[in-house]
Short mmCIF file of C-alpha atoms in Angstrom, two decimals:
data_model
loop_
_atom_site.label_atom_id
_atom_site.label_comp_id
_atom_site.label_asym_id
_atom_site.label_seq_id
_atom_site.Cartn_x
_atom_site.Cartn_y
_atom_site.Cartn_z
CA ASP F 247 -2.15 14.87 1.24
CA ALA F 248 0.67 16.67 -0.48
CA LYS F 249 1.61 15.53 -3.95
CA THR F 250 4.93 13.81 -4.62
CA THR F 251 7.09 13.66 -7.74
CA GLN F 252 9.43 10.76 -8.47
CA PRO F 253 11.45 9.70 -11.51
CA THR F 254 9.71 7.05 -13.56
CA SER F 255 12.62 4.65 -13.52
CA MET F 256 16.20 4.23 -12.33
CA ASP F 257 19.00 1.72 -12.72
CA CYS F 258 21.57 0.77 -10.11
CA ALA F 259 24.42 -1.73 -10.14
CA GLU F 260 24.23 -4.62 -7.73
CA GLY F 261 26.21 -3.93 -4.55
CA ARG F 262 26.11 -0.17 -4.98
CA ALA F 263 23.95 2.26 -3.04
CA ALA F 264 20.60 3.06 -4.64
CA ASN F 265 19.46 6.64 -4.05
CA LEU F 266 15.82 7.29 -4.88
CA PRO F 267 14.70 10.93 -4.86
CA CYS F 268 11.27 12.32 -4.10
CA ASN F 269 10.00 15.88 -4.31
CA HIS F 270 7.17 17.00 -2.01
CA SER F 271 7.39 20.79 -2.18
CA THR F 272 3.86 21.35 -0.82
CA ILE F 273 4.32 19.21 2.28
CA SER F 274 2.76 20.67 5.41
CA GLY F 275 4.11 20.62 8.93
CA ASN F 276 2.11 17.66 10.16
CA GLU F 277 2.72 15.40 7.17
CA TYR F 278 5.09 12.48 7.30
CA VAL F 279 7.06 11.00 4.42
CA TYR F 280 6.46 7.25 3.93
CA TRP F 281 8.24 4.91 1.55
CA TYR F 282 6.84 1.63 0.29
CA ARG F 283 7.96 -0.74 -2.40
CA GLN F 284 6.17 -3.34 -4.46
CA ILE F 285 8.00 -6.29 -5.86
CA HIS F 286 6.35 -7.88 -8.86
CA SER F 287 3.24 -9.94 -7.97
CA GLN F 288 3.46 -9.07 -4.28
CA GLY F 289 1.63 -6.61 -2.03
CA PRO F 290 3.30 -3.28 -1.20
CA GLN F 291 5.92 -3.49 1.55
CA TYR F 292 6.48 -0.77 4.14
CA ILE F 293 10.09 0.45 4.19
CA ILE F 294 10.49 3.51 6.37
CA HIS F 295 8.94 6.82 7.33
CA GLY F 296 10.00 10.13 8.86
CA LEU F 297 8.89 13.62 9.74
CA LYS F 298 11.98 15.83 9.63
CA ASN F 299 14.90 13.91 11.08
CA ASN F 300 16.86 11.39 9.07
CA GLU F 301 15.82 7.83 9.80
CA THR F 302 17.53 4.46 9.41
CA ASN F 303 16.34 0.91 9.83
CA GLU F 304 17.49 -2.50 8.71
CA MET F 305 16.16 -1.95 5.20
CA ALA F 306 17.07 1.61 4.30
CA SER F 307 17.89 5.17 5.27
CA LEU F 308 15.66 8.17 4.74
CA ILE F 309 17.22 11.57 4.28
CA ILE F 310 14.83 14.54 4.49
CA THR F 311 16.07 18.00 3.52
CA GLU F 312 15.97 20.73 6.12
CA ASP F 313 13.09 22.53 4.35
CA ARG F 314 11.32 19.13 4.03
CA LYS F 315 10.53 19.75 0.37
CA SER F 316 12.36 16.66 -0.78
CA SER F 317 13.73 13.39 0.49
CA THR F 318 15.95 10.52 -0.61
CA LEU F 319 15.56 6.86 0.14
CA ILE F 320 18.90 5.06 0.28
CA LEU F 321 19.33 1.32 -0.10
CA PRO F 322 22.97 1.00 1.01
CA HIS F 323 23.94 -2.22 -0.80
CA ALA F 324 21.39 -2.98 -3.49
CA THR F 325 20.73 -6.59 -4.45
CA LEU F 326 18.79 -8.06 -7.34
CA ARG F 327 15.88 -8.65 -4.96
CA ASP F 328 15.55 -4.89 -4.48
CA THR F 329 14.21 -4.54 -8.02
CA ALA F 330 10.74 -3.13 -7.45
CA VAL F 331 8.50 -0.08 -7.78
CA TYR F 332 9.24 2.37 -4.96
CA TYR F 333 6.50 4.72 -3.79
CA CYS F 334 7.05 7.94 -1.87
CA ILE F 335 3.85 9.00 -0.06
CA VAL F 336 3.21 12.04 2.08
CA ARG F 337 0.38 11.93 4.59
CA VAL F 338 -0.81 13.04 7.99
CA ARG F 339 -0.31 10.59 10.79
CA ARG F 340 -3.00 10.75 13.43
CA SER F 341 -2.12 10.68 17.07
CA GLY F 342 -3.19 7.52 18.84
CA GLY F 343 -2.84 5.32 15.80
CA GLY F 344 -5.11 4.81 12.82
CA ALA F 345 -4.46 6.51 9.56
CA ASP F 346 -6.14 7.41 6.31
CA GLY F 347 -5.65 5.26 3.27
CA LEU F 348 -2.54 5.71 1.18
CA THR F 349 -2.66 7.57 -2.13
CA PHE F 350 -0.19 5.85 -4.43
CA GLY F 351 1.35 7.68 -7.37
CA LYS F 352 3.22 5.95 -10.15
CA GLY F 353 6.41 5.46 -8.14
CA THR F 354 9.93 4.78 -9.38
CA HIS F 355 10.71 1.50 -11.06
CA LEU F 356 14.16 0.63 -9.68
CA ILE F 357 16.07 -1.97 -11.65
CA ILE F 358 19.13 -3.49 -10.06
CA GLN F 359 21.61 -4.59 -12.71
CA PRO F 360 23.88 -7.59 -12.08
CA GLU C 196 4.73 -12.44 13.91
CA ALA C 197 2.32 -13.48 11.18
CA GLY C 198 1.61 -10.95 8.48
CA VAL C 199 -1.68 -10.04 6.85
CA VAL C 200 -3.34 -13.17 5.51
CA GLN C 201 -5.61 -13.15 2.48
CA SER C 202 -7.51 -15.85 0.70
CA PRO C 203 -7.97 -17.01 -1.92
CA ARG C 204 -4.80 -15.97 -3.73
CA TYR C 205 -6.40 -16.40 -7.14
CA LYS C 206 -9.99 -16.47 -8.33
CA ILE C 207 -11.46 -16.89 -11.79
CA ILE C 208 -15.19 -16.35 -12.24
CA GLU C 209 -17.63 -15.58 -15.00
CA LYS C 210 -19.25 -12.18 -15.15
CA LYS C 211 -22.43 -11.73 -13.13
CA GLN C 212 -21.24 -14.27 -10.58
CA PRO C 213 -20.59 -13.29 -6.94
CA VAL C 214 -17.15 -13.43 -5.36
CA ALA C 215 -15.79 -12.88 -1.85
CA PHE C 216 -12.34 -12.17 -0.48
CA TRP C 217 -11.21 -12.75 3.09
CA CYS C 218 -8.58 -10.93 5.13
CA ASN C 219 -7.07 -11.56 8.56
CA PRO C 220 -5.02 -8.55 9.72
CA ILE C 221 -1.96 -8.50 11.92
CA SER C 222 -2.90 -9.19 15.53
CA GLY C 223 -3.56 -6.00 17.44
CA HIS C 224 -4.01 -3.78 14.38
CA ASN C 225 -7.30 -1.95 14.75
CA THR C 226 -7.27 -0.30 11.33
CA LEU C 227 -7.94 -2.40 8.25
CA TYR C 228 -7.98 -1.35 4.60
CA TRP C 229 -9.11 -2.82 1.32
CA TYR C 230 -7.42 -1.61 -1.87
CA ARG C 231 -7.86 -2.47 -5.53
CA GLN C 232 -4.91 -2.47 -7.91
CA ASN C 233 -5.43 -2.46 -11.64
CA LEU C 234 -2.68 -3.63 -13.94
CA GLY C 235 0.14 -1.11 -14.16
CA GLN C 236 -1.38 1.20 -11.56
CA GLY C 237 -0.82 1.84 -7.88
CA PRO C 238 -3.32 0.52 -5.33
CA GLU C 239 -6.49 2.57 -4.75
CA LEU C 240 -8.32 2.63 -1.45
CA LEU C 241 -11.79 1.08 -1.38
CA ILE C 242 -12.65 1.16 2.31
CA ARG C 243 -11.07 1.70 5.72
CA TYR C 244 -12.21 0.23 9.03
CA GLU C 245 -11.45 1.38 12.53
CA ASN C 246 -12.28 -1.72 14.55
CA GLU C 247 -15.69 -2.80 13.20
CA GLU C 248 -16.71 0.62 11.92
CA ALA C 249 -16.30 1.60 8.27
CA VAL C 250 -14.95 5.15 8.60
CA ASP C 251 -14.11 5.77 4.94
CA ASP C 252 -16.03 3.98 2.22
CA SER C 253 -16.29 6.89 -0.19
CA GLN C 254 -14.45 5.01 -2.96
CA LEU C 255 -16.38 1.77 -2.60
CA PRO C 256 -18.81 1.17 -5.50
CA LYS C 257 -21.77 0.46 -3.31
CA ASP C 258 -24.05 -0.81 -6.02
CA ARG C 259 -22.12 -4.06 -6.26
CA PHE C 260 -19.43 -4.01 -3.59
CA SER C 261 -19.94 -4.65 0.10
CA ALA C 262 -17.62 -5.24 3.02
CA GLU C 263 -17.88 -6.23 6.63
CA ARG C 264 -15.61 -6.58 9.60
CA LEU C 265 -17.53 -8.38 12.27
CA LYS C 266 -15.96 -8.31 15.73
CA GLY C 267 -13.33 -5.91 14.47
CA VAL C 268 -10.82 -8.55 13.34
CA ASP C 269 -11.33 -10.48 10.08
CA SER C 270 -12.90 -8.78 7.11
CA THR C 271 -14.69 -9.87 3.97
CA LEU C 272 -15.04 -7.94 0.72
CA LYS C 273 -17.78 -9.07 -1.65
CA ILE C 274 -18.66 -8.25 -5.24
CA GLN C 275 -22.11 -9.15 -6.53
CA PRO C 276 -22.49 -9.35 -9.45
CA ALA C 277 -18.95 -9.16 -10.83
CA GLU C 278 -18.24 -7.30 -14.06
CA LEU C 279 -15.38 -7.64 -16.50
CA GLY C 280 -13.87 -4.38 -15.24
CA ASP C 281 -13.55 -5.79 -11.74
CA SER C 282 -10.57 -7.88 -12.80
CA ALA C 283 -7.76 -6.63 -10.57
CA VAL C 284 -5.72 -7.48 -7.50
CA TYR C 285 -7.54 -6.88 -4.23
CA LEU C 286 -5.22 -6.02 -1.40
CA CYS C 287 -5.88 -5.97 2.31
CA ALA C 288 -3.71 -4.00 4.73
CA SER C 289 -3.66 -3.22 8.43
CA SER C 290 -1.83 -0.48 10.27
CA SER C 291 0.09 -0.12 13.46
CA ARG C 292 0.10 2.88 15.78
CA ASP C 293 2.94 4.55 13.90
CA GLY C 294 0.78 4.68 10.79
CA ALA C 295 2.76 2.18 8.75
CA GLN C 296 0.51 -0.09 6.70
CA TYR C 297 1.29 -3.75 6.20
CA PHE C 298 -0.16 -5.43 3.14
CA GLY C 299 -1.21 -8.96 2.43
CA PRO C 300 -0.21 -10.77 -0.79
CA GLY C 301 -3.51 -9.88 -2.44
CA THR C 302 -6.20 -11.80 -4.29
CA ARG C 303 -5.87 -11.79 -8.06
CA LEU C 304 -9.35 -11.76 -9.60
CA LEU C 305 -10.07 -12.54 -13.21
CA VAL C 306 -13.62 -12.04 -14.48
CA LEU C 307 -14.38 -13.74 -17.79
#
């Protein structure tokens, strides 16, 4: 799986949009970008994933650059409960389901300030 | 829909004792994973199952760790005997067809 680079930590004011960047310059054509987060003392939580088109769900938006070498996770209206470590992971998704284990890096510690 | 269920949530044992963790994945998820997370680190994969078959156990310390997934649903991870360095959070996850993995709350193990 391609390696990802994320800032160690970020702050964001409550109610503002949190934009978390991720670099994955060695991503290959069949690799997807996945985002997870881990709130203190909980298991990781799936947020969103994409291949090349921008994606949006009830939790967040994922913006992938045209060359796919970087992406940004956007939490549109951050709340205190969004304080967590956010992991950007690049991996191949197999057709028909099933997938290799995730390789977690150090992630970005996002702190939402009141 | 119920999420991934794990038990126990916490376990304290003395070194050299055995310990077992149980996981019930999301209904319909054929792929099940066990991860270990040390303090301040991201989770690390121990083993992956496709139905009842262990398809990736390369990171499982086989001298003391074992796992099973009878009937391709529930799974058990065992450590025997436990060592001080095994203190960690043990996470179970299952995945859907789109590749997203859904994690349980984990079992926090402390070996004294």
